[in-house]
mmCIF file of N, CA and C in Angstrom:
data_model
loop_
_atom_site.group_PDB
_atom_site.id
_atom_site.type_symbol
_atom_site.label_atom_id
_atom_site.label_comp_id
_atom_site.label_asym_id
_atom_site.label_seq_id
_atom_site.Cartn_x
_atom_site.Cartn_y
_atom_site.Cartn_z
ATOM 1 N N MET A 1 0.832 -1.179 0.000
ATOM 2 C CA MET A 1 0.000 0.000 0.000
ATOM 3 C C MET A 1 0.881 1.248 0.000
ATOM 4 N N ILE A 2 1.858 1.321 0.879
ATOM 5 C CA ILE A 2 2.752 2.479 0.912
ATOM 6 C C ILE A 2 3.603 2.497 -0.347
ATOM 7 N N LYS A 3 3.970 1.309 -0.831
ATOM 8 C CA LYS A 3 4.768 1.224 -2.052
ATOM 9 C C LYS A 3 4.050 1.923 -3.203
ATOM 10 N N THR A 4 2.762 1.650 -3.348
ATOM 11 C CA THR A 4 1.964 2.284 -4.385
ATOM 12 C C THR A 4 1.883 3.781 -4.150
ATOM 13 N N LEU A 5 1.743 4.157 -2.901
ATOM 14 C CA LEU A 5 1.647 5.564 -2.544
ATOM 15 C C LEU A 5 2.886 6.316 -2.962
ATOM 16 N N PHE A 6 4.056 5.776 -2.630
ATOM 17 C CA PHE A 6 5.278 6.483 -2.970
ATOM 18 C C PHE A 6 5.560 6.410 -4.467
ATOM 19 N N ALA A 7 5.088 5.378 -5.126
ATOM 20 C CA ALA A 7 5.197 5.340 -6.583
ATOM 21 C C ALA A 7 4.374 6.480 -7.167
ATOM 22 N N ALA A 8 3.200 6.716 -6.589
ATOM 23 C CA ALA A 8 2.367 7.833 -7.026
ATOM 24 C C ALA A 8 3.052 9.150 -6.719
ATOM 25 N N ALA A 9 3.734 9.222 -5.596
ATOM 26 C CA ALA A 9 4.458 10.447 -5.230
ATOM 27 C C ALA A 9 5.543 10.729 -6.255
ATOM 28 N N GLY A 10 6.250 9.678 -6.662
ATOM 29 C CA GLY A 10 7.290 9.856 -7.666
ATOM 30 C C GLY A 10 6.708 10.322 -8.989
ATOM 31 N N ALA A 11 5.621 9.707 -9.386
ATOM 32 C CA ALA A 11 4.968 10.100 -10.627
ATOM 33 C C ALA A 11 4.437 11.516 -10.535
ATOM 34 N N ALA A 12 3.862 11.871 -9.392
ATOM 35 C CA ALA A 12 3.331 13.216 -9.208
ATOM 36 C C ALA A 12 4.445 14.251 -9.277
ATOM 37 N N SER A 13 5.595 13.925 -8.691
ATOM 38 C CA SER A 13 6.692 14.888 -8.734
ATOM 39 C C SER A 13 7.208 15.058 -10.157
ATOM 40 N N LEU A 14 7.221 13.977 -10.929
ATOM 41 C CA LEU A 14 7.649 14.087 -12.321
ATOM 42 C C LEU A 14 6.655 14.918 -13.132
ATOM 43 N N LEU A 15 5.361 14.710 -12.871
ATOM 44 C CA LEU A 15 4.339 15.493 -13.565
ATOM 45 C C LEU A 15 4.446 16.959 -13.184
ATOM 46 N N ALA A 16 4.647 17.227 -11.904
ATOM 47 C CA ALA A 16 4.768 18.611 -11.439
ATOM 48 C C ALA A 16 5.998 19.268 -12.046
ATOM 49 N N ALA A 17 7.088 18.531 -12.146
ATOM 50 C CA ALA A 17 8.307 19.087 -12.724
ATOM 51 C C ALA A 17 8.092 19.404 -14.202
ATOM 52 N N GLY A 18 7.390 18.518 -14.903
ATOM 53 C CA GLY A 18 7.107 18.758 -16.313
ATOM 54 C C GLY A 18 6.226 19.973 -16.504
ATOM 55 N N ALA A 19 5.209 20.130 -15.664
ATOM 56 C CA ALA A 19 4.315 21.275 -15.755
ATOM 57 C C ALA A 19 5.048 22.562 -15.412
ATOM 58 N N ALA A 20 5.911 22.493 -14.435
ATOM 59 C CA ALA A 20 6.648 23.682 -14.021
ATOM 60 C C ALA A 20 7.608 24.129 -15.122
ATOM 61 N N SER A 21 8.200 23.180 -15.848
ATOM 62 C CA SER A 21 9.153 23.564 -16.879
ATOM 63 C C SER A 21 8.451 24.202 -18.066
ATOM 64 N N ALA A 22 7.164 23.958 -18.214
ATOM 65 C CA ALA A 22 6.414 24.538 -19.316
ATOM 66 C C ALA A 22 6.012 25.980 -19.028
ATOM 67 N N GLN A 23 6.178 26.423 -17.793
ATOM 68 C CA GLN A 23 5.804 27.772 -17.403
ATOM 69 C C GLN A 23 7.048 28.605 -17.175
ATOM 70 N N THR A 24 6.875 29.923 -17.279
ATOM 71 C CA THR A 24 7.980 30.815 -16.970
ATOM 72 C C THR A 24 8.084 30.923 -15.464
ATOM 73 N N ALA A 25 9.271 30.719 -14.945
ATOM 74 C CA ALA A 25 9.465 30.767 -13.490
ATOM 75 C C ALA A 25 9.438 32.215 -13.024
ATOM 76 N N PRO A 26 8.760 32.466 -11.893
ATOM 77 C CA PRO A 26 8.752 33.824 -11.353
ATOM 78 C C PRO A 26 10.122 34.180 -10.792
ATOM 79 N N ALA A 27 10.380 35.472 -10.678
ATOM 80 C CA ALA A 27 11.642 35.932 -10.117
ATOM 81 C C ALA A 27 11.734 35.456 -8.674
ATOM 82 N N PRO A 28 12.919 35.022 -8.239
ATOM 83 C CA PRO A 28 13.048 34.559 -6.861
ATOM 84 C C PRO A 28 12.816 35.689 -5.871
ATOM 85 N N ALA A 29 12.204 35.342 -4.746
ATOM 86 C CA ALA A 29 11.955 36.329 -3.695
ATOM 87 C C ALA A 29 13.276 36.677 -3.022
ATOM 88 N N PRO A 30 13.385 37.888 -2.505
ATOM 89 C CA PRO A 30 14.619 38.230 -1.803
ATOM 90 C C PRO A 30 14.787 37.340 -0.577
ATOM 91 N N ALA A 31 16.030 37.035 -0.269
ATOM 92 C CA ALA A 31 16.310 36.172 0.876
ATOM 93 C C ALA A 31 15.941 36.891 2.170
ATOM 94 N N PRO A 32 15.237 36.203 3.073
ATOM 95 C CA PRO A 32 14.891 36.833 4.345
ATOM 96 C C PRO A 32 16.118 36.974 5.233
ATOM 97 N N ALA A 33 16.054 37.932 6.145
ATOM 98 C CA ALA A 33 17.133 38.100 7.110
ATOM 99 C C ALA A 33 17.163 36.865 7.997
ATOM 100 N N HIS A 34 18.351 36.378 8.307
ATOM 101 C CA HIS A 34 18.476 35.162 9.101
ATOM 102 C C HIS A 34 19.159 35.450 10.429
ATOM 103 N N ASP A 35 18.740 34.714 11.410
ATOM 104 C CA ASP A 35 19.419 34.708 12.691
ATOM 105 C C ASP A 35 20.744 33.965 12.452
ATOM 106 N N HIS A 36 21.856 34.543 12.866
ATOM 107 C CA HIS A 36 23.151 33.920 12.593
ATOM 108 C C HIS A 36 23.264 32.538 13.213
ATOM 109 N N HIS A 37 22.689 32.359 14.404
ATOM 110 C CA HIS A 37 22.738 31.039 15.035
ATOM 111 C C HIS A 37 21.974 30.023 14.184
ATOM 112 N N ALA A 38 20.802 30.392 13.720
ATOM 113 C CA ALA A 38 20.008 29.486 12.878
ATOM 114 C C ALA A 38 20.740 29.213 11.575
ATOM 115 N N ALA A 39 21.359 30.231 10.986
ATOM 116 C CA ALA A 39 22.090 30.045 9.735
ATOM 117 C C ALA A 39 23.278 29.104 9.946
ATOM 118 N N ASP A 40 23.963 29.238 11.083
ATOM 119 C CA ASP A 40 25.075 28.338 11.376
ATOM 120 C C ASP A 40 24.586 26.901 11.492
ATOM 121 N N HIS A 41 23.453 26.709 12.168
ATOM 122 C CA HIS A 41 22.907 25.356 12.320
ATOM 123 C C HIS A 41 22.516 24.791 10.962
ATOM 124 N N GLN A 42 21.891 25.612 10.129
ATOM 125 C CA GLN A 42 21.465 25.141 8.816
ATOM 126 C C GLN A 42 22.663 24.739 7.965
ATOM 127 N N ALA A 43 23.770 25.474 8.113
ATOM 128 C CA ALA A 43 24.963 25.138 7.347
ATOM 129 C C ALA A 43 25.563 23.829 7.841
ATOM 130 N N ALA A 44 25.382 23.539 9.137
ATOM 131 C CA ALA A 44 25.973 22.349 9.720
ATOM 132 C C ALA A 44 25.164 21.081 9.423
ATOM 133 N N HIS A 45 23.850 21.187 9.412
ATOM 134 C CA HIS A 45 22.982 20.019 9.226
ATOM 135 C C HIS A 45 21.811 20.363 8.309
ATOM 136 N N PRO A 46 21.307 19.363 7.587
ATOM 137 C CA PRO A 46 20.086 19.592 6.809
ATOM 138 C C PRO A 46 18.923 19.965 7.740
ATOM 139 N N THR A 47 17.920 20.611 7.179
ATOM 140 C CA THR A 47 16.760 21.062 7.943
ATOM 141 C C THR A 47 15.504 20.338 7.459
ATOM 142 N N ILE A 48 14.389 20.665 8.064
ATOM 143 C CA ILE A 48 13.107 20.067 7.679
ATOM 144 C C ILE A 48 12.771 20.377 6.213
ATOM 145 N N ASP A 49 13.352 21.436 5.672
ATOM 146 C CA ASP A 49 13.098 21.810 4.280
ATOM 147 C C ASP A 49 14.095 21.185 3.303
ATOM 148 N N SER A 50 15.015 20.374 3.820
ATOM 149 C CA SER A 50 15.975 19.667 2.972
ATOM 150 C C SER A 50 15.305 18.434 2.370
ATOM 151 N N THR A 51 15.926 17.887 1.354
ATOM 152 C CA THR A 51 15.395 16.651 0.774
ATOM 153 C C THR A 51 15.584 15.497 1.755
ATOM 154 N N ILE A 52 14.801 14.484 1.575
ATOM 155 C CA ILE A 52 14.921 13.290 2.413
ATOM 156 C C ILE A 52 16.310 12.684 2.232
ATOM 157 N N GLU A 53 16.816 12.708 1.024
ATOM 158 C CA GLU A 53 18.152 12.176 0.748
ATOM 159 C C GLU A 53 19.214 12.919 1.561
ATOM 160 N N ALA A 54 19.107 14.241 1.652
ATOM 161 C CA ALA A 54 20.064 15.027 2.431
ATOM 162 C C ALA A 54 19.949 14.703 3.921
ATOM 163 N N LEU A 55 18.722 14.522 4.406
ATOM 164 C CA LEU A 55 18.518 14.165 5.807
ATOM 165 C C LEU A 55 19.115 12.794 6.118
ATOM 166 N N VAL A 56 18.980 11.858 5.200
ATOM 167 C CA VAL A 56 19.511 10.505 5.391
ATOM 168 C C VAL A 56 21.044 10.512 5.320
ATOM 169 N N ALA A 57 21.621 11.385 4.518
ATOM 170 C CA ALA A 57 23.074 11.413 4.326
ATOM 171 C C ALA A 57 23.830 11.927 5.549
ATOM 172 N N ASP A 58 23.179 12.710 6.399
ATOM 173 C CA ASP A 58 23.818 13.263 7.595
ATOM 174 C C ASP A 58 23.492 12.336 8.769
ATOM 175 N N PRO A 59 24.495 11.759 9.430
ATOM 176 C CA PRO A 59 24.222 10.805 10.513
ATOM 177 C C PRO A 59 23.329 11.367 11.628
ATOM 178 N N ALA A 60 23.503 12.624 11.985
ATOM 179 C CA ALA A 60 22.698 13.210 13.067
ATOM 180 C C ALA A 60 21.238 13.356 12.656
ATOM 181 N N THR A 61 20.994 13.814 11.437
ATOM 182 C CA THR A 61 19.612 13.993 11.002
ATOM 183 C C THR A 61 18.974 12.653 10.625
ATOM 184 N N LYS A 62 19.790 11.698 10.164
ATOM 185 C CA LYS A 62 19.266 10.361 9.881
ATOM 186 C C LYS A 62 18.752 9.720 11.167
ATOM 187 N N ALA A 63 19.430 9.950 12.286
ATOM 188 C CA ALA A 63 18.977 9.406 13.567
ATOM 189 C C ALA A 63 17.591 9.949 13.922
ATOM 190 N N VAL A 64 17.346 11.211 13.603
ATOM 191 C CA VAL A 64 16.025 11.803 13.856
ATOM 192 C C VAL A 64 14.982 11.137 12.962
ATOM 193 N N LEU A 65 15.311 10.959 11.685
ATOM 194 C CA LEU A 65 14.366 10.287 10.786
ATOM 195 C C LEU A 65 14.092 8.855 11.257
ATOM 196 N N ASP A 66 15.151 8.156 11.678
ATOM 197 C CA ASP A 66 14.973 6.782 12.144
ATOM 198 C C ASP A 66 14.064 6.722 13.368
ATOM 199 N N LYS A 67 14.122 7.755 14.213
ATOM 200 C CA LYS A 67 13.264 7.807 15.397
ATOM 201 C C LYS A 67 11.790 7.944 15.002
ATOM 202 N N HIS A 68 11.514 8.815 14.041
ATOM 203 C CA HIS A 68 10.131 9.129 13.678
ATOM 204 C C HIS A 68 9.602 8.324 12.488
ATOM 205 N N LEU A 69 10.480 7.980 11.569
ATOM 206 C CA LEU A 69 10.085 7.247 10.356
ATOM 207 C C LEU A 69 11.085 6.108 10.103
ATOM 208 N N PRO A 70 11.105 5.128 10.990
ATOM 209 C CA PRO A 70 12.114 4.068 10.871
ATOM 210 C C PRO A 70 12.074 3.383 9.508
ATOM 211 N N GLY A 71 13.262 3.223 8.932
ATOM 212 C CA GLY A 71 13.389 2.504 7.674
ATOM 213 C C GLY A 71 13.017 3.290 6.432
ATOM 214 N N ILE A 72 12.832 4.590 6.553
ATOM 215 C CA ILE A 72 12.421 5.362 5.369
ATOM 216 C C ILE A 72 13.443 5.219 4.236
ATOM 217 N N ASP A 73 14.719 5.110 4.580
ATOM 218 C CA ASP A 73 15.751 4.979 3.552
ATOM 219 C C ASP A 73 15.829 3.575 2.956
ATOM 220 N N ARG A 74 15.082 2.644 3.516
ATOM 221 C CA ARG A 74 15.023 1.285 2.968
ATOM 222 C C ARG A 74 13.673 1.001 2.297
ATOM 223 N N HIS A 75 12.851 2.009 2.203
ATOM 224 C CA HIS A 75 11.538 1.859 1.570
ATOM 225 C C HIS A 75 11.734 1.488 0.096
ATOM 226 N N PRO A 76 10.927 0.586 -0.440
ATOM 227 C CA PRO A 76 11.089 0.169 -1.840
ATOM 228 C C PRO A 76 11.027 1.318 -2.852
ATOM 229 N N ALA A 77 10.322 2.395 -2.523
ATOM 230 C CA ALA A 77 10.202 3.520 -3.454
ATOM 231 C C ALA A 77 11.125 4.682 -3.084
ATOM 232 N N TYR A 78 12.100 4.433 -2.212
ATOM 233 C CA TYR A 78 13.005 5.500 -1.758
ATOM 234 C C TYR A 78 13.603 6.282 -2.934
ATOM 235 N N ALA A 79 14.034 5.592 -3.961
ATOM 236 C CA ALA A 79 14.641 6.262 -5.118
ATOM 237 C C ALA A 79 13.680 7.257 -5.765
ATOM 238 N N GLN A 80 12.395 7.007 -5.644
ATOM 239 C CA GLN A 80 11.405 7.888 -6.266
ATOM 240 C C GLN A 80 11.118 9.130 -5.439
ATOM 241 N N PHE A 81 11.255 9.052 -4.112
ATOM 242 C CA PHE A 81 10.897 10.206 -3.286
ATOM 243 C C PHE A 81 12.070 10.841 -2.554
ATOM 244 N N LYS A 82 13.272 10.302 -2.682
ATOM 245 C CA LYS A 82 14.410 10.824 -1.921
ATOM 246 C C LYS A 82 14.746 12.272 -2.265
ATOM 247 N N GLY A 83 14.402 12.726 -3.425
ATOM 248 C CA GLY A 83 14.674 14.100 -3.829
ATOM 249 C C GLY A 83 13.597 15.080 -3.378
ATOM 250 N N MET A 84 12.617 14.590 -2.642
ATOM 251 C CA MET A 84 11.522 15.427 -2.163
ATOM 252 C C MET A 84 11.706 15.726 -0.680
ATOM 253 N N THR A 85 11.030 16.749 -0.193
ATOM 254 C CA THR A 85 11.029 17.037 1.240
ATOM 255 C C THR A 85 9.928 16.215 1.898
ATOM 256 N N LEU A 86 9.972 16.153 3.221
ATOM 257 C CA LEU A 86 8.916 15.431 3.937
ATOM 258 C C LEU A 86 7.548 16.059 3.674
ATOM 259 N N ARG A 87 7.499 17.388 3.602
ATOM 260 C CA ARG A 87 6.219 18.064 3.333
ATOM 261 C C ARG A 87 5.689 17.711 1.945
ATOM 262 N N GLN A 88 6.581 17.526 0.987
ATOM 263 C CA GLN A 88 6.150 17.168 -0.365
ATOM 264 C C GLN A 88 5.636 15.732 -0.432
ATOM 265 N N VAL A 89 6.225 14.853 0.341
ATOM 266 C CA VAL A 89 5.839 13.442 0.325
ATOM 267 C C VAL A 89 4.587 13.192 1.171
ATOM 268 N N ALA A 90 4.371 14.000 2.186
ATOM 269 C CA ALA A 90 3.279 13.787 3.143
ATOM 270 C C ALA A 90 1.920 13.504 2.490
ATOM 271 N N PRO A 91 1.486 14.270 1.488
ATOM 272 C CA PRO A 91 0.155 14.010 0.914
ATOM 273 C C PRO A 91 0.019 12.618 0.277
ATOM 274 N N PHE A 92 1.133 12.001 -0.045
ATOM 275 C CA PHE A 92 1.116 10.697 -0.703
ATOM 276 C C PHE A 92 1.389 9.552 0.268
ATOM 277 N N SER A 93 1.547 9.860 1.559
ATOM 278 C CA SER A 93 1.987 8.855 2.527
ATOM 279 C C SER A 93 0.850 8.127 3.227
ATOM 280 N N GLN A 94 -0.371 8.338 2.812
ATOM 281 C CA GLN A 94 -1.541 7.690 3.404
ATOM 282 C C GLN A 94 -1.572 7.881 4.913
ATOM 283 N N GLY A 95 -1.224 9.087 5.350
ATOM 284 C CA GLY A 95 -1.291 9.429 6.764
ATOM 285 C C GLY A 95 -0.075 9.034 7.573
ATOM 286 N N ASN A 96 0.946 8.467 6.961
ATOM 287 C CA ASN A 96 2.150 8.073 7.692
ATOM 288 C C ASN A 96 3.038 9.270 8.029
ATOM 289 N N ILE A 97 2.993 10.298 7.214
ATOM 290 C CA ILE A 97 3.762 11.515 7.477
ATOM 291 C C ILE A 97 2.740 12.631 7.677
ATOM 292 N N THR A 98 2.479 12.943 8.931
ATOM 293 C CA THR A 98 1.481 13.944 9.294
ATOM 294 C C THR A 98 2.146 15.277 9.604
ATOM 295 N N ASP A 99 1.330 16.331 9.691
ATOM 296 C CA ASP A 99 1.859 17.638 10.089
ATOM 297 C C ASP A 99 2.484 17.552 11.478
ATOM 298 N N ALA A 100 1.857 16.800 12.367
ATOM 299 C CA ALA A 100 2.387 16.649 13.729
ATOM 300 C C ALA A 100 3.744 15.941 13.711
ATOM 301 N N LYS A 101 3.874 14.921 12.874
ATOM 302 C CA LYS A 101 5.142 14.200 12.784
ATOM 303 C C LYS A 101 6.214 15.099 12.185
ATOM 304 N N ILE A 102 5.863 15.876 11.175
ATOM 305 C CA ILE A 102 6.818 16.814 10.576
ATOM 306 C C ILE A 102 7.262 17.834 11.624
ATOM 307 N N ALA A 103 6.327 18.331 12.419
ATOM 308 C CA ALA A 103 6.665 19.300 13.469
ATOM 309 C C ALA A 103 7.598 18.673 14.500
ATOM 310 N N ALA A 104 7.345 17.427 14.881
ATOM 311 C CA ALA A 104 8.207 16.743 15.846
ATOM 312 C C ALA A 104 9.605 16.518 15.271
ATOM 313 N N ILE A 105 9.679 16.137 14.012
ATOM 314 C CA ILE A 105 10.975 15.951 13.352
ATOM 315 C C ILE A 105 11.712 17.288 13.297
ATOM 316 N N ASP A 106 10.997 18.355 12.943
ATOM 317 C CA ASP A 106 11.596 19.685 12.881
ATOM 318 C C ASP A 106 12.173 20.092 14.240
ATOM 319 N N THR A 107 11.416 19.855 15.302
ATOM 320 C CA THR A 107 11.878 20.183 16.655
ATOM 321 C C THR A 107 13.161 19.422 16.977
ATOM 322 N N ASP A 108 13.181 18.133 16.665
ATOM 323 C CA ASP A 108 14.367 17.323 16.935
ATOM 324 C C ASP A 108 15.556 17.744 16.071
ATOM 325 N N LEU A 109 15.296 18.107 14.823
ATOM 326 C CA LEU A 109 16.381 18.564 13.953
ATOM 327 C C LEU A 109 17.002 19.858 14.490
ATOM 328 N N LYS A 110 16.156 20.762 14.954
ATOM 329 C CA LYS A 110 16.655 22.031 15.501
ATOM 330 C C LYS A 110 17.430 21.845 16.796
ATOM 331 N N ALA A 111 17.196 20.740 17.491
ATOM 332 C CA ALA A 111 17.881 20.468 18.754
ATOM 333 C C ALA A 111 19.259 19.840 18.546
ATOM 334 N N ILE A 112 19.591 19.457 17.323
ATOM 335 C CA ILE A 112 20.902 18.851 17.065
ATOM 336 C C ILE A 112 21.967 19.934 17.217
ATOM 337 N N PRO A 113 22.976 19.671 18.038
ATOM 338 C CA PRO A 113 24.048 20.666 18.186
ATOM 339 C C PRO A 113 24.808 20.835 16.872
ATOM 340 N N ALA A 114 25.253 22.045 16.612
ATOM 341 C CA ALA A 114 26.052 22.309 15.412
ATOM 342 C C ALA A 114 27.342 21.522 15.502
ATOM 343 N N ALA A 115 27.790 21.051 14.369
ATOM 344 C CA ALA A 115 29.012 20.223 14.330
ATOM 345 C C ALA A 115 30.254 21.017 14.651
#
């Protein structure tokens, strides 16, 4: 069931990418001012807005994913969704990745000490 879901997520991301390439991209928004401490942490570790692949590649953030979503990197459709963020995959997860779970993962990611 989840396998089909993530296959759909992969297909949806490919469709979205194709549709996006057919449109003119809007000018990027100016970068918001950042708290230096937060910017240092973001440079040290992936964040909730990073791809799942980036979260899995960092041992500290992978431990957080393993706590909340054990085995996500061994999922049969991992190759299809690894380039997406948790928020992007959530609608296709049949309730396995909820807003509450994303918030908990975000809290744990922010608690990781900078390297």
